[in-house]
XYZ file of C-alpha atoms in Angstrom:
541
model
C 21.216 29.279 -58.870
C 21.084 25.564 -56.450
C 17.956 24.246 -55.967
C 16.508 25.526 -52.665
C 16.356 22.092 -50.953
C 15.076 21.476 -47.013
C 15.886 19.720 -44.657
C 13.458 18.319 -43.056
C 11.009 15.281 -43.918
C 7.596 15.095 -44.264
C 5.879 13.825 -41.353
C 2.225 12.926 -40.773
C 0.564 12.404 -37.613
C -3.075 10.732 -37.117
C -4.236 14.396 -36.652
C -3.611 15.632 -40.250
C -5.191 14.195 -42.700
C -5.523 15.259 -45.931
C -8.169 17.475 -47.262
C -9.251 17.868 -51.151
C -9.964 21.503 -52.015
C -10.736 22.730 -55.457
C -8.872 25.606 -56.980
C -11.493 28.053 -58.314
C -9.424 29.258 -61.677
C -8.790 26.011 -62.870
C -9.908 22.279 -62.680
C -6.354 21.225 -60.832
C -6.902 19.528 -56.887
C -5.116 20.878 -54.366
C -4.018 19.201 -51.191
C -3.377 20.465 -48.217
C -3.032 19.636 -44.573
C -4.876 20.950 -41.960
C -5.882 19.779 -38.286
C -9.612 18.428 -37.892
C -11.089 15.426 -35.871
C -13.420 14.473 -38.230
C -12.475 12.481 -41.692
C -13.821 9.825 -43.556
C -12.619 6.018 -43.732
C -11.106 6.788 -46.869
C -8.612 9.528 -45.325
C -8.223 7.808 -42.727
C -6.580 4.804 -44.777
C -4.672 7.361 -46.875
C -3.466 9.189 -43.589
C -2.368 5.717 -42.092
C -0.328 5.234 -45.636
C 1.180 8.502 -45.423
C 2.333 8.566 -41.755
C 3.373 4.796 -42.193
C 5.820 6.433 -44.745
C 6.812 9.654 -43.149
C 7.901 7.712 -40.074
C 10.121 4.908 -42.426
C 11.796 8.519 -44.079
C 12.451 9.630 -40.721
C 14.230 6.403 -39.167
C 15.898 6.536 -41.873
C 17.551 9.929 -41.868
C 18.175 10.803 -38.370
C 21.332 11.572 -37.044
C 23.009 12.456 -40.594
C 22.883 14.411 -43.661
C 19.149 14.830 -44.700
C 18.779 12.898 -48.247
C 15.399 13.635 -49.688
C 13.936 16.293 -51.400
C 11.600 18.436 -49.195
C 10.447 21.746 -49.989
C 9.845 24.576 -47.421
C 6.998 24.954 -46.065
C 6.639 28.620 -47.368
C 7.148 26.708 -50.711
C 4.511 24.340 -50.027
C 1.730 27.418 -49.482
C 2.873 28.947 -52.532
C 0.974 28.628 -55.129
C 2.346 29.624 -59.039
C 0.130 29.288 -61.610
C 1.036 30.344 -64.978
C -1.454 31.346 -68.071
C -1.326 28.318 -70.328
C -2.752 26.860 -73.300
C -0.790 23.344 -74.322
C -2.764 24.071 -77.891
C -0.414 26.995 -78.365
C 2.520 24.860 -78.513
C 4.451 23.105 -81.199
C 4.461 19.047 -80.845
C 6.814 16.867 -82.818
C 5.182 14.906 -85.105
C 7.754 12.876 -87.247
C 10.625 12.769 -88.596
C 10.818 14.282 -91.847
C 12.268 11.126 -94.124
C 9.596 8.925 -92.998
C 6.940 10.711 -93.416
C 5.489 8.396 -96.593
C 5.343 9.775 -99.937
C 2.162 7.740 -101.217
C -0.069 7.218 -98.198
C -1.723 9.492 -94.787
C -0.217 8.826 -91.427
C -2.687 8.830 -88.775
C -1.271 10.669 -85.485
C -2.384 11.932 -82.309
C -1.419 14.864 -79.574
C -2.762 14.078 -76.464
C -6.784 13.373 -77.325
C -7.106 14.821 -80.984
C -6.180 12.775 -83.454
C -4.876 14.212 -87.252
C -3.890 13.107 -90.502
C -0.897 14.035 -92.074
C 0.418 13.746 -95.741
C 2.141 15.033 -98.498
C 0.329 16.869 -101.489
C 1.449 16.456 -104.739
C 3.572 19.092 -104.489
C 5.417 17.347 -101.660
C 3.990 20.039 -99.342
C 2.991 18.694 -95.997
C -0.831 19.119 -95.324
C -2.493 18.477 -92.015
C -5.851 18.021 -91.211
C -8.236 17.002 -88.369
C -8.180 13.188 -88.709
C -12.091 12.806 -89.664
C -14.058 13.202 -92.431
C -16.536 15.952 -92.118
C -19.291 13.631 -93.972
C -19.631 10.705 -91.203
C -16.660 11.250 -89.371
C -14.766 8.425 -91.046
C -11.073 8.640 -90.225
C -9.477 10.220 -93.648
C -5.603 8.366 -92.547
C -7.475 5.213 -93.512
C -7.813 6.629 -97.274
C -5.647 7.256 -99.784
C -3.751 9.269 -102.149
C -5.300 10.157 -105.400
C -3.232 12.987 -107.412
C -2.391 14.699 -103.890
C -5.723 14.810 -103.317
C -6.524 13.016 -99.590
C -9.429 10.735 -100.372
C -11.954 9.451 -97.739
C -12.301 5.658 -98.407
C -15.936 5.437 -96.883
C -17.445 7.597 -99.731
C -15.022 8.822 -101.635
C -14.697 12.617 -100.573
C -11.448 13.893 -101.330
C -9.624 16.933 -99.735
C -6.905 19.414 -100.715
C -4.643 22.482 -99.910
C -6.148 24.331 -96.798
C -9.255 21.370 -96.183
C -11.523 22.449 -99.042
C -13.098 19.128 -100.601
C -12.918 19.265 -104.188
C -14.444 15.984 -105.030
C -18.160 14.168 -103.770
C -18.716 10.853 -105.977
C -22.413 11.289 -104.848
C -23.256 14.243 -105.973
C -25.015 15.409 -108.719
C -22.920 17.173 -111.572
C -25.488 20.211 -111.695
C -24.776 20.633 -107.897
C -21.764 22.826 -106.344
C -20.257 21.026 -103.411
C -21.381 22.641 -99.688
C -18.699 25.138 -98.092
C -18.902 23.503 -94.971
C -17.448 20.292 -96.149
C -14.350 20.982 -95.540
C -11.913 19.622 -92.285
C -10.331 21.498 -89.944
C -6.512 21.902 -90.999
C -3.269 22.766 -88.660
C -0.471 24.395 -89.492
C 2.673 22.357 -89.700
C 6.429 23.173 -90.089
C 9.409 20.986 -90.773
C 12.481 22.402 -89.094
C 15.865 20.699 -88.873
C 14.689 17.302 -89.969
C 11.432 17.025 -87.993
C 7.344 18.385 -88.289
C 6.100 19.721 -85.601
C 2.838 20.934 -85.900
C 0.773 24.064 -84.006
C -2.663 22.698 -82.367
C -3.943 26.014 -81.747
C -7.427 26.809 -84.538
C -7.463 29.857 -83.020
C -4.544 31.052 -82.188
C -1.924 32.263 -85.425
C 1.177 30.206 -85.010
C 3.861 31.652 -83.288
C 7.024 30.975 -84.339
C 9.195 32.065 -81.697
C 8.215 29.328 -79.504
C 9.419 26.893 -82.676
C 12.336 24.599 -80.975
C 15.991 25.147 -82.681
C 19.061 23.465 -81.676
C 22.190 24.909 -81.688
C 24.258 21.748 -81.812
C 22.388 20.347 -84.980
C 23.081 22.962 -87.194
C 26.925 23.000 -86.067
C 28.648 22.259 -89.806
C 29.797 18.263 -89.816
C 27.226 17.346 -86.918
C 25.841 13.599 -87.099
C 22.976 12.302 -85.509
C 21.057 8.816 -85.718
C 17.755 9.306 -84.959
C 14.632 7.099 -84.285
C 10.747 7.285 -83.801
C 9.348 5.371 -80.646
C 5.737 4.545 -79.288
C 5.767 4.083 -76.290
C 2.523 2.130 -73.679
C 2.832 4.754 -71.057
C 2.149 8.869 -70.640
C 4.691 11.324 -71.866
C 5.268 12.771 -68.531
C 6.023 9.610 -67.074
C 8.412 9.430 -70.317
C 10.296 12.169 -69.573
C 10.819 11.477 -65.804
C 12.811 8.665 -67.255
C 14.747 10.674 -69.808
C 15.894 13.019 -67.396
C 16.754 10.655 -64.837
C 20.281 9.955 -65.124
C 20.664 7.678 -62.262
C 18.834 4.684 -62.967
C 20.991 4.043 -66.339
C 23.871 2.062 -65.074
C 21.699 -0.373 -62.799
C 18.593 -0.986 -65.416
C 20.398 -0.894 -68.644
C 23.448 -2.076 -67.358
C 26.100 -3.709 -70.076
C 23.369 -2.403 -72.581
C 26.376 -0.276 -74.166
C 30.015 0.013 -73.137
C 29.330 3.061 -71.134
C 26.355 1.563 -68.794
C 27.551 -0.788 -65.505
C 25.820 -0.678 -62.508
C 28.574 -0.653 -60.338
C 29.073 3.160 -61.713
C 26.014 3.580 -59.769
C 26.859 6.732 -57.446
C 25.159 10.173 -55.892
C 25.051 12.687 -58.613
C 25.656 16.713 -58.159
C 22.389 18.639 -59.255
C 22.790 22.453 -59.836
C 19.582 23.861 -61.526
C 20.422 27.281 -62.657
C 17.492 28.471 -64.170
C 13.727 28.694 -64.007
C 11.404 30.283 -66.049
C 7.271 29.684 -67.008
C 8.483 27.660 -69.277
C 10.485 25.220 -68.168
C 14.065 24.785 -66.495
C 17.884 24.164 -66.779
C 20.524 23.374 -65.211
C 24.118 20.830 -64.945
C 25.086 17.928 -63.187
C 27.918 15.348 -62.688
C 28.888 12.657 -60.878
C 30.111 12.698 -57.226
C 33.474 10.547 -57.436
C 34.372 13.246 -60.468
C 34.440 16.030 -58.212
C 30.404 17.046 -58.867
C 31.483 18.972 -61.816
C 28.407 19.950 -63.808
C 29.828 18.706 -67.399
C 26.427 17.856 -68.179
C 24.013 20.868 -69.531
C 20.404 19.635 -69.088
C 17.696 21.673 -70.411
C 14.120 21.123 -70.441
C 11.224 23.122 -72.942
C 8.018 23.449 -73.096
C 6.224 21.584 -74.195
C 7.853 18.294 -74.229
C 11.480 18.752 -75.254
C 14.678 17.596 -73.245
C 18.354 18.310 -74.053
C 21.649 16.861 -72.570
C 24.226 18.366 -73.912
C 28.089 17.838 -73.543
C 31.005 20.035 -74.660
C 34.543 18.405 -74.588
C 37.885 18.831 -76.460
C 39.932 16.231 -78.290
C 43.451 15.461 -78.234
C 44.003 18.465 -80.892
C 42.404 20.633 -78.303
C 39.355 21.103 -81.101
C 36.346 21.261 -79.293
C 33.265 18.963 -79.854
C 29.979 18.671 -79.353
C 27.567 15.841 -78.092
C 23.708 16.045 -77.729
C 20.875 13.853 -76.446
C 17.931 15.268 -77.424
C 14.478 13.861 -77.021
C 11.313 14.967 -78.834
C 8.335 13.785 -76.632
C 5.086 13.850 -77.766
C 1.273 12.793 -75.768
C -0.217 10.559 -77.803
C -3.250 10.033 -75.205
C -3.854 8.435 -71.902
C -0.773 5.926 -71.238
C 0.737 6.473 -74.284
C 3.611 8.462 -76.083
C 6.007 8.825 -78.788
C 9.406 9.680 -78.688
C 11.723 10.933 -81.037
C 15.500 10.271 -80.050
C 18.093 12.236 -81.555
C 21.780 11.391 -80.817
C 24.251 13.693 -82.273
C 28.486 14.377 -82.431
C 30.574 16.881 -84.549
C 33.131 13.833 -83.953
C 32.247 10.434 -84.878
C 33.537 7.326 -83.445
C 34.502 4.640 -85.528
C 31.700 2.326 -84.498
C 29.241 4.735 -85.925
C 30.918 4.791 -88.896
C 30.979 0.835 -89.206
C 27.648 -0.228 -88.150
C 24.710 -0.098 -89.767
C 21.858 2.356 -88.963
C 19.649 -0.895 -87.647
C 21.830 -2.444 -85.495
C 21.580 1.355 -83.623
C 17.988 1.626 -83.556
C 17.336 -2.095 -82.273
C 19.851 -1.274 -79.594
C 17.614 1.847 -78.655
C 14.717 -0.267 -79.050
C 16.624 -2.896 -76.304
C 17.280 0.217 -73.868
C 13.124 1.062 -74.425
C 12.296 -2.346 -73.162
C 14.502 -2.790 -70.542
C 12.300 0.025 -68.998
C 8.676 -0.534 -69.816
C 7.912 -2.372 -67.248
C 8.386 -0.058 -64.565
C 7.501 2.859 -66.460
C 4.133 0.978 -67.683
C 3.614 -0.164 -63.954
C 4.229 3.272 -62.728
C 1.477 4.475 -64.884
C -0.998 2.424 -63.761
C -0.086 2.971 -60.306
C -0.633 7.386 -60.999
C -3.948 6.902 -62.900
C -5.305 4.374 -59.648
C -3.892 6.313 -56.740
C -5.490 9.450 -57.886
C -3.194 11.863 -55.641
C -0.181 14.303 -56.895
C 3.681 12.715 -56.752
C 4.561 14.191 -53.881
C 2.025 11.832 -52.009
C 3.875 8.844 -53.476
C 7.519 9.379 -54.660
C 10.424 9.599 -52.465
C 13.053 12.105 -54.626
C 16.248 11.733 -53.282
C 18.974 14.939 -53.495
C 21.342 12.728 -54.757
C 19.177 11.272 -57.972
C 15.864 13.099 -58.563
C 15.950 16.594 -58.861
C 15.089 17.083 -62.568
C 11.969 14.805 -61.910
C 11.039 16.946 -58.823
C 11.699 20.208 -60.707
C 9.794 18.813 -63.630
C 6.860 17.810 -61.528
C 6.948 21.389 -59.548
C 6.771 22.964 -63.430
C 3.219 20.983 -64.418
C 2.176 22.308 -60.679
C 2.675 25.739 -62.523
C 1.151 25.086 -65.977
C -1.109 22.062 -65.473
C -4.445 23.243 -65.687
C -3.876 23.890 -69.175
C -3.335 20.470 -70.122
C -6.205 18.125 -70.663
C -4.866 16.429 -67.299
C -1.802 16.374 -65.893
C -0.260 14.622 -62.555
C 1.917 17.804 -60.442
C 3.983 17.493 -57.286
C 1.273 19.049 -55.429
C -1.698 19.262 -57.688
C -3.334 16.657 -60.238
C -6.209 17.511 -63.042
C -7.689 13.862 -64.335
C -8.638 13.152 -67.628
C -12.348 14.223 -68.800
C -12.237 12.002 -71.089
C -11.909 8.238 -71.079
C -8.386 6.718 -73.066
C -9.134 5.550 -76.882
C -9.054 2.356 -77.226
C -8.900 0.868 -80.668
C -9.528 -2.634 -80.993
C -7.658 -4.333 -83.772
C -9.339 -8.063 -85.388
C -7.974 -10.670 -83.602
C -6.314 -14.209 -85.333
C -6.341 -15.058 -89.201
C -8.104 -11.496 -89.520
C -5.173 -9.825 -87.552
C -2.312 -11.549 -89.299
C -4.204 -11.461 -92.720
C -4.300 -7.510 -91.657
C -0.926 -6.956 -90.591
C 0.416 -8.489 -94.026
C -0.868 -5.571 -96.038
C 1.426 -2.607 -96.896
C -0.789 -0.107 -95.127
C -0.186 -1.588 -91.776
C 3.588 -2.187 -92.588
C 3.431 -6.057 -91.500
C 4.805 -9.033 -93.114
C 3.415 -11.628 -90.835
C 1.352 -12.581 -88.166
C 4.003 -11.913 -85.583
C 3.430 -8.331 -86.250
C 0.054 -7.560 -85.040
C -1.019 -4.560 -83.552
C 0.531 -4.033 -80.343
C 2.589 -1.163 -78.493
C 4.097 -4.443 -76.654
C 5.457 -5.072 -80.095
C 8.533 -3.946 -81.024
C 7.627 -4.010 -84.634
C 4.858 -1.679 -83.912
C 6.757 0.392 -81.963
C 9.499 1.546 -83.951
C 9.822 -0.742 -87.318
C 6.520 0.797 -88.958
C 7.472 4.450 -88.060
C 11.414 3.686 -89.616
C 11.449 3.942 -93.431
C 15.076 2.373 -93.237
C 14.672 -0.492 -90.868
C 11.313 -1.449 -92.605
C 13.564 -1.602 -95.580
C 16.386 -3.437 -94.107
C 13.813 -6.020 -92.544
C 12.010 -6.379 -96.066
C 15.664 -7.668 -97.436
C 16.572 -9.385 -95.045
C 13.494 -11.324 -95.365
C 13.734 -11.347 -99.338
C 17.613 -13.079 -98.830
C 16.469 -15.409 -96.393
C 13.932 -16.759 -98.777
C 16.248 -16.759 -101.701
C 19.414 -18.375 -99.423
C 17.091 -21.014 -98.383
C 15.583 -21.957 -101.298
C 19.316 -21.756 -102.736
C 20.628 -24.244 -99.805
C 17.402 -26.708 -100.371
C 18.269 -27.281 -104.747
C 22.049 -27.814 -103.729
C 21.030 -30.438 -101.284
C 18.723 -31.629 -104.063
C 21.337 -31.511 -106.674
C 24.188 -32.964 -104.148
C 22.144 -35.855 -103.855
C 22.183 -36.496 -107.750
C 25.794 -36.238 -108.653
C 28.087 -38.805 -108.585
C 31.039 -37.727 -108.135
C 32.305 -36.998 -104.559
C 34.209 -33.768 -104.908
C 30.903 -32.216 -106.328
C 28.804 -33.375 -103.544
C 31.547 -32.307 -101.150
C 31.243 -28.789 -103.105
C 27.507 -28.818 -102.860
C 26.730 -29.774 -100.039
C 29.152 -27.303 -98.383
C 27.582 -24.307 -100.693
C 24.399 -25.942 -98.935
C 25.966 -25.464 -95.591
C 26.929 -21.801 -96.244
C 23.680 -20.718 -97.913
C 21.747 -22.231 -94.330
C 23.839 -20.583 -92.103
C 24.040 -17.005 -94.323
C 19.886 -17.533 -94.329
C 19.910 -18.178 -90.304
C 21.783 -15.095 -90.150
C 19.275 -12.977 -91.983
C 16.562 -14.664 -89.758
C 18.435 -13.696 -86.714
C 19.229 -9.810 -87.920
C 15.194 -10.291 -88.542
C 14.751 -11.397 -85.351
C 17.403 -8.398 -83.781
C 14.781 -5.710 -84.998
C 11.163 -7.314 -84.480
C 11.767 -9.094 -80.792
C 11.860 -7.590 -77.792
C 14.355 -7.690 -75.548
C 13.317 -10.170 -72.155
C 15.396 -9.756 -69.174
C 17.430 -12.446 -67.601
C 19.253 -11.321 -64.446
C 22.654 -11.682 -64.301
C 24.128 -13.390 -61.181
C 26.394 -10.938 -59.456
């Protein structure tokens, strides 16, 4: 089924401002227009705003095709809300292989923050990240024969929360039933945990993600974990935004140039409670939908491409991207990139040199996507109020933002086309020790560091990705090992180049010299490739 667009664009006069009303059922805001004589300075800026804008759209459009994305009015008085609890969900967590072996990992979905480990069994165990004693957070402990131990006082934890173990307590005494922390049910399915926030509610495995494509036999993926300084929706906007990808990450890849820039074809063929489907294409290829985009509550995307090789086999591509709220302005994403037929450059380059190119494509966003955020949380009003979705580029993000319009006020807040619900709560904010303290901090193993350039930062690409990849940690911990050894190496032949007599040997030394500096500036620089971020310098076209 096509999206039902309109025609016409929203226009504002000075006698329709905007009016807050609040929806009885739930906590969202509704906005609506309505004819009065009376409003407050306030509206009366916002109304200026809006009409400023409406009249811009309007010069803009007339006498052609219309371009933006208007609903009806009927559509705009009709109001779908949906039963929803975003506790009875499943969230990614992690991906399986880096979850670590001999230490707790300290996560968060949305504003509750858990702990999650391995027993030792290898079982994974999840708890409420606090220590029912004096709410010390337990993924600051440690591991002590599977055990979870709280390093405040020493209480340690097992199996299904039950503390086993109080240092303090006399041996005559039996330890208290209530100390024991609240514990969520977690499942790892195709490579990643994803974990059921409901207490209350018994898991329901039906609503556990599969993917068709990733269980196809000979299917390879590379995939990565990303944190990310701005909100998940915002994050997913930009995933399923296909146009912006040749102009801001142009030449990022051989695929991305901005001159490919061009209207896209939207068809969105299906719409259900819980999220929405559809193709699209580009409009100098005909508009043929050879794109299958697919979006799942809560946070789970899909692109997915079918096409058939020279031996008419068909194969399979898929983008899929794992999102999960980590709080106010903040995310994590797990990328999954996956073919039944590999290309040669997969098979030659290393799994690093992938990631830090993801990590490149990340960064080459932020800024808007950071800016964007701040812009939501200050303006206070839905999207609709402050986006301008063209036909052409921005119908996932407008069907995306007409789906948390449904389900919304069951979110902890959420920013609709048409409604918004703000956060209760203010954003955690965890302050990390700053200078000698920070770096001395960042060094340890705990905090995955090996210098002062790594302190705690989402700005930091280290932070971002390095600390939650178990392979790139590695490959950054040998290439760090080499460069140490390679200089060292290149500083004795000098030494010994010096000594010698003879001219062929300090010819042959000094040149092993040479090699061993320039093999240890390329280790610095592959160092360099995975722990920088990428700056932007714009190219002169």
């Amino acid at each position: 089924m096509a999206a039902p667009f309109l025609s016409s664009p929203l226009q504002l006069t000075s006698t329709t401002p905007i009016l807050f009303t609040k929806v009885t059922h739930t906590n969202q805001i509704q906005f609506n227009q309505r004819t009065t004589t009376a409003c407050t300075s306030n509206k009366l800026r916002l109304l200026r705003r809006y009409a400023a804008a409406g009249t811009a759209v309007t010069d803009q459009t007339e006498g052609g095709e219309e371009v933006l994305l208007n609903p009806t009015p009927e559509e705009e008085k009709r109001e779908e809300v949906v039963d929803y609890d975003w506790t009875e969900e499943w969230y990614p967590l992690y991906l399986t292989r880096d979850v670590p072996d001999d230490s707790p990992l300290g996560l968060t979905v949305f504003d509750r923050q858990i702990v999650l480990y391995r027993d030792g069994e290898g079982t994974l165990r999840c708890y409420e990240d606090r220590c029912p004693h004096r709410l010390a957070k337990l993924s600051e402990g440690q591991l002590i024969d599977g055990r979870l131990e709280c390093l405040y006082h020493g209480w340690q934890f097992e199996g299904d929360g039950k503390c086993v173990k109080i240092p303090q307590l006399p041996a005559s005494a039996k330890i208290p039933k209530v100390a024991c922390v609240k514990t969520y049910e977690v499942k790892d399915s195709q490579g990643v945990v994803w974990v059921w926030m409901s207490t209350k509610t018994p898991p329901d495995l039906e609503k556990l993600p599969w993917f068709e494509n990733f269980a196809r036999p000979g299917f390879y993926d590379i995939s990565g974990v990303h944190e990310l300084p701005y909100d998940h929706s915002i994050l997913l906007e930009n995933l399923m935004d296909p146009a912006h990808v040749p102009i801001s990450h142009d030449r990022t890849d051989f695929t991305a140039k901005r001159e490919d820039a061009q209207p896209l074809v939207f068809d969105v063929t299906e719409r259900t409670n819980r999220g929405f489907a559809g193709t699209w294409g580009r409009e100098k290829e005909g508009g043929k939908g050879s794109n299958l985009l697919r979006f799942s509550a809560p946070c789970v995307l899909q692109n997915n491409r079918e096409f058939e090789g020279k031996d008419g086999v068909k194969n399979y591509f898929s983008g899929l991207f794992l999102c999960r709220p980590t709080g106010q302005g903040k995310s994590m994403l797990i990328v999954r990139f996956g073919v039944t037929k590999r290309s040669p450059l997969i098979q030659v380059l290393p799994l690093w040199f992938w990631h830090q190119n993801a990590c490149k494509v990340f960064e080459q966003d932020m800024g808007f996507l950071s800016s964007q955020n701040e812009v939501l949380m200050k303006e206070k009003v839905p999207t609709k109020e402050l986006y301008l979705n063209l036909k052409s580029s921005d119908t996932w993000v407008a069907e995306y933002r007409k789906w948390m319009d449904k389900v919304g006020h069951g979110m902890p807040y959420h920013f609709g086309h048409r409604t918004i619900s703000l956060p209760k709560v203010p954003p955690v904010v965890e302050h990390a020790p700053a200078g000698l303290i920070a770096g001395l901090s960042a060094s340890y193993p705990a905090k995955g560091g090996i210098g002062t350039m790594q302190a705690p930062n989402l700005a930091n690409r280290y932070f971002r990705h390095v600390i939650h990849c178990r392979s790139c940690s590695k490959v950054i911990k040998s290439f760090e090992l080499w460069k140490n050894i390679l200089s060292g190496t290149a500083v004795a032949l000098t030494a010994l180049a010096i000594l010698v007599v003879s001219r062929q040997w300090k010819a042959v030394l000094l040149g092993s010299a040479a090699l061993c500096s320039a093999s240890a500036y390329a280790c610095l620089r592959a160092i360099q490739m995975n722990t920088n971020n990428f700056i932007r310098t714009h190219r002169r076209l």
